[in-house]
């Protein structure tokens, strides 16, 4: 493993389909709990674009918080995530059911130093599936996990750039765009037309199960 490369050597996959799933605002509520956290710190989040920096202001005078302070607040939130974050509707029972026929793995976009807190939080909710925490692009990570396996693979995320990254690196992957109905997500960049939008976890499960049954896939990685 080269310096800076994510270590996935401890991940053991069975001879069955693989579901790779983002965590924030896909499995765990993020934007709502983060807004409550900000209020506890005397700040407010204004949903003016699909980003955190530039949209957080002081409740006292409405002055925008500097980027460095926003970054510090995000880190403090992840440090204390166990006190704030809760699961999305039906995610626990849905992933539990899907895990009867597929391996489930969480790939969360966060600094690895917060992985222990996230692991404890997921375990407390009964979401015992393996977890990888990395700020690296997700496409190469899913490619490394899936490699040359001929089994079905699914990737679920709320951010178009992550879905596009996986699309460009993993052939025949069912790509599901799943995000909450929040004021900030209304500004989220649209995913490409070949990426399926799921309205909730019930819908996502239907798409996944149909993918497993059909044995047909939708795209291939373009030639270099």
Short mmCIF file of C-alpha atoms in Angstrom, two decimals:
data_model
loop_
_atom_site.label_atom_id
_atom_site.label_comp_id
_atom_site.label_asym_id
_atom_site.label_seq_id
_atom_site.Cartn_x
_atom_site.Cartn_y
_atom_site.Cartn_z
CA UNK A 1 0.00 0.00 0.00
CA UNK A 2 1.45 3.36 -1.03
CA UNK A 3 1.45 6.42 1.24
CA UNK A 4 -2.00 7.98 1.46
CA UNK A 5 -3.74 4.95 -0.08
CA UNK A 6 -6.80 3.67 1.80
CA UNK A 7 -6.22 0.30 3.47
CA UNK A 8 -9.04 -2.08 2.54
CA UNK A 9 -7.14 -5.28 3.32
CA UNK A 10 -9.38 -6.01 6.32
CA UNK A 11 -12.56 -6.03 4.21
CA UNK A 12 -13.76 -9.55 3.46
CA UNK A 13 -16.48 -9.95 0.84
CA UNK A 14 -18.50 -13.11 0.26
CA UNK A 15 -19.52 -14.64 -3.04
CA UNK A 16 -22.62 -12.50 -3.29
CA UNK A 17 -23.64 -9.00 -4.42
CA UNK A 18 -22.08 -5.90 -2.87
CA UNK A 19 -23.86 -2.73 -1.71
CA UNK A 20 -21.58 0.24 -1.00
CA UNK A 21 -23.38 3.03 0.79
CA UNK A 22 -22.54 6.59 1.78
CA UNK A 23 -23.45 7.59 5.35
CA UNK A 24 -24.18 11.32 5.85
CA UNK A 25 -27.69 12.22 4.66
CA UNK A 26 -28.05 8.69 3.24
CA UNK A 27 -27.91 6.49 6.34
CA UNK A 28 -27.55 9.11 9.08
CA UNK A 29 -29.28 12.48 9.13
CA UNK A 30 -26.61 15.15 8.68
CA UNK A 31 -27.92 18.54 7.61
CA UNK A 32 -30.75 18.68 10.18
CA UNK A 33 -28.59 17.65 13.16
CA UNK A 34 -25.80 19.95 11.97
CA UNK A 35 -28.22 22.90 11.95
CA UNK A 36 -29.22 22.09 15.54
CA UNK A 37 -25.54 21.84 16.52
CA UNK A 38 -24.86 25.24 14.96
CA UNK A 39 -27.74 26.78 16.89
CA UNK A 40 -26.23 25.41 20.11
CA UNK A 41 -23.05 27.29 19.20
CA UNK A 42 -24.83 30.59 18.50
CA UNK A 43 -24.79 30.23 14.72
CA UNK A 44 -27.33 29.59 11.94
CA UNK A 45 -27.15 27.85 8.58
CA UNK A 46 -28.70 29.70 5.62
CA UNK A 47 -29.53 27.34 2.72
CA UNK A 48 -28.31 29.58 -0.08
CA UNK A 49 -26.29 26.96 -1.98
CA UNK A 50 -25.23 23.33 -1.70
CA UNK A 51 -22.24 24.00 0.52
CA UNK A 52 -21.50 24.74 4.16
CA UNK A 53 -18.74 27.33 3.77
CA UNK A 54 -20.22 30.75 3.05
CA UNK A 55 -23.66 29.88 4.43
CA UNK A 56 -23.11 29.91 8.20
CA UNK A 57 -23.75 33.17 10.06
CA UNK A 58 -23.76 34.44 13.62
CA UNK A 59 -27.23 34.46 15.18
CA UNK A 60 -26.29 37.64 17.05
CA UNK A 61 -25.56 39.92 14.09
CA UNK A 62 -26.00 37.84 10.91
CA UNK A 63 -22.31 38.18 10.01
CA UNK A 64 -20.96 35.35 7.87
CA UNK A 65 -18.56 33.00 9.66
CA UNK A 66 -15.07 32.76 8.15
CA UNK A 67 -14.13 29.55 6.33
CA UNK A 68 -11.58 28.52 8.95
CA UNK A 69 -14.21 28.75 11.68
CA UNK A 70 -16.69 26.77 9.56
CA UNK A 71 -14.11 24.00 9.14
CA UNK A 72 -13.58 23.97 12.91
CA UNK A 73 -17.33 23.69 13.52
CA UNK A 74 -17.63 20.77 11.09
CA UNK A 75 -14.82 18.96 12.89
CA UNK A 76 -16.41 19.64 16.28
CA UNK A 77 -19.70 18.26 14.98
CA UNK A 78 -18.09 15.05 13.77
CA UNK A 79 -16.26 14.76 17.09
CA UNK A 80 -19.65 14.91 18.85
CA UNK A 81 -21.71 13.14 16.15
CA UNK A 82 -22.90 10.47 18.59
CA UNK A 83 -24.91 13.15 20.42
CA UNK A 84 -26.58 14.55 17.32
CA UNK A 85 -27.03 12.20 14.38
CA UNK A 86 -29.97 9.83 13.92
CA UNK A 87 -30.84 7.30 11.18
CA UNK A 88 -33.03 8.08 8.19
CA UNK A 89 -36.48 6.51 8.05
CA UNK A 90 -36.49 2.75 7.38
CA UNK A 91 -32.74 2.54 6.74
CA UNK A 92 -31.99 0.12 9.58
CA UNK A 93 -34.61 -2.48 8.70
CA UNK A 94 -34.02 -2.07 4.95
CA UNK A 95 -30.27 -2.66 5.12
CA UNK A 96 -30.81 -5.52 7.54
CA UNK A 97 -33.11 -7.19 5.00
CA UNK A 98 -30.81 -6.51 2.05
CA UNK A 99 -27.85 -7.94 3.98
CA UNK A 100 -29.53 -11.35 3.85
CA UNK A 101 -28.58 -11.55 0.17
CA UNK A 102 -25.73 -9.03 -0.23
CA UNK A 103 -22.66 -7.72 1.55
CA UNK A 104 -23.21 -4.16 2.79
CA UNK A 105 -20.33 -1.73 3.32
CA UNK A 106 -20.36 1.90 4.43
CA UNK A 107 -18.04 4.34 2.63
CA UNK A 108 -18.18 7.66 4.45
CA UNK A 109 -16.52 10.88 3.25
CA UNK A 110 -14.88 12.05 6.45
CA UNK A 111 -11.46 12.22 8.03
CA UNK A 112 -10.40 8.78 9.29
CA UNK A 113 -9.77 10.21 12.74
CA UNK A 114 -13.54 10.38 13.27
CA UNK A 115 -14.08 6.75 12.27
CA UNK A 116 -14.24 5.44 15.86
CA UNK A 117 -17.05 7.84 16.76
CA UNK A 118 -18.97 6.87 13.63
CA UNK A 119 -18.39 3.18 14.27
CA UNK A 120 -19.82 3.45 17.77
CA UNK A 121 -22.84 5.41 16.51
CA UNK A 122 -23.64 2.93 13.73
CA UNK A 123 -23.18 -0.02 16.08
CA UNK A 124 -25.55 1.53 18.61
CA UNK A 125 -28.21 1.68 15.89
CA UNK A 126 -27.67 -1.94 14.89
CA UNK A 127 -25.88 -0.99 11.65
CA UNK A 128 -22.97 -3.38 12.14
CA UNK A 129 -21.69 -3.42 8.57
CA UNK A 130 -18.01 -2.68 7.76
CA UNK A 131 -17.04 1.00 7.57
CA UNK A 132 -14.39 2.86 5.57
CA UNK A 133 -13.75 6.55 6.23
CA UNK A 134 -11.85 8.48 3.58
CA UNK A 135 -11.78 11.86 1.85
CA UNK A 136 -10.39 10.28 -1.32
CA UNK A 137 -12.51 9.96 -4.51
CA UNK A 138 -14.97 7.12 -4.14
CA UNK A 139 -14.71 5.63 -7.62
CA UNK A 140 -11.21 4.15 -7.19
CA UNK A 141 -12.14 2.85 -3.74
CA UNK A 142 -15.22 1.00 -5.00
CA UNK A 143 -13.18 -0.30 -7.94
CA UNK A 144 -10.57 -1.66 -5.53
CA UNK A 145 -13.27 -3.31 -3.43
CA UNK A 146 -15.16 -4.86 -6.34
CA UNK A 147 -12.14 -5.53 -8.57
CA UNK A 148 -12.92 -8.12 -11.26
CA UNK A 149 -15.84 -9.75 -9.45
CA UNK A 150 -18.70 -10.70 -11.78
CA UNK A 151 -21.31 -10.29 -9.04
CA UNK A 152 -23.76 -7.37 -8.96
CA UNK A 153 -22.60 -4.16 -7.26
CA UNK A 154 -24.62 -1.16 -6.06
CA UNK A 155 -23.44 2.29 -4.97
CA UNK A 156 -25.69 4.74 -3.07
CA UNK A 157 -24.83 8.39 -2.37
CA UNK A 158 -26.46 11.81 -2.06
CA UNK A 159 -23.79 13.67 -4.04
CA UNK A 160 -23.60 13.61 -7.81
CA UNK A 161 -19.80 13.89 -7.90
CA UNK A 162 -19.41 10.66 -5.93
CA UNK A 163 -21.88 8.83 -8.15
CA UNK A 164 -20.07 10.08 -11.24
CA UNK A 165 -16.73 8.98 -9.78
CA UNK A 166 -18.00 5.45 -9.23
CA UNK A 167 -19.65 5.38 -12.66
CA UNK A 168 -16.31 6.22 -14.26
CA UNK A 169 -14.42 3.47 -12.42
CA UNK A 170 -16.81 0.55 -11.93
CA UNK A 171 -18.56 -1.16 -14.84
CA UNK A 172 -22.13 -2.40 -14.50
CA UNK A 173 -22.71 -0.72 -11.14
CA UNK A 174 -26.25 0.25 -10.19
CA UNK A 175 -25.90 3.90 -9.16
CA UNK A 176 -28.59 5.27 -6.85
CA UNK A 177 -28.94 8.96 -6.02
CA UNK A 178 -30.63 9.09 -2.62
CA UNK A 179 -30.88 12.34 -0.68
CA UNK A 180 -33.22 13.92 1.85
CA UNK A 181 -35.82 16.51 0.97
CA UNK A 182 -34.13 19.47 2.65
CA UNK A 183 -33.80 23.17 1.74
CA UNK A 184 -30.07 22.79 1.07
CA UNK A 185 -30.44 19.66 -1.06
CA UNK A 186 -32.66 21.62 -3.44
CA UNK A 187 -29.43 23.29 -4.57
CA UNK A 188 -27.61 19.97 -5.07
CA UNK A 189 -26.06 19.44 -8.52
CA UNK A 190 -28.09 17.05 -10.66
CA UNK A 191 -26.74 13.59 -11.32
CA UNK A 192 -26.29 12.37 -14.89
CA UNK A 193 -29.26 10.83 -16.70
CA UNK A 194 -27.88 7.29 -16.37
CA UNK A 195 -28.04 7.50 -12.56
CA UNK A 196 -31.26 6.42 -10.88
CA UNK A 197 -32.98 8.70 -8.37
CA UNK A 198 -34.55 6.98 -5.34
CA UNK A 199 -37.17 8.84 -3.35
CA UNK A 200 -36.52 6.98 -0.08
CA UNK A 201 -35.12 3.73 1.32
CA UNK A 202 -38.20 1.72 0.38
CA UNK A 203 -37.76 2.81 -3.23
CA UNK A 204 -34.00 2.20 -3.10
CA UNK A 205 -34.57 -1.36 -1.88
CA UNK A 206 -36.97 -2.02 -4.77
CA UNK A 207 -34.37 -0.82 -7.27
CA UNK A 208 -31.63 -2.92 -5.68
CA UNK A 209 -33.69 -6.10 -5.53
CA UNK A 210 -34.78 -5.67 -9.16
CA UNK A 211 -31.12 -5.21 -10.13
CA UNK A 212 -30.14 -8.42 -8.37
CA UNK A 213 -32.93 -10.37 -10.03
CA UNK A 214 -32.57 -8.99 -13.55
CA UNK A 215 -28.93 -9.80 -14.12
CA UNK A 216 -28.82 -6.94 -16.62
CA UNK A 217 -26.67 -3.87 -16.16
CA UNK A 218 -26.66 -0.36 -17.48
CA UNK A 219 -23.22 0.93 -18.36
CA UNK A 220 -19.55 0.18 -18.80
CA UNK A 221 -16.49 2.17 -17.83
CA UNK A 222 -15.28 4.18 -20.85
CA UNK A 223 -11.99 3.14 -22.38
CA UNK A 224 -9.01 5.17 -21.21
#
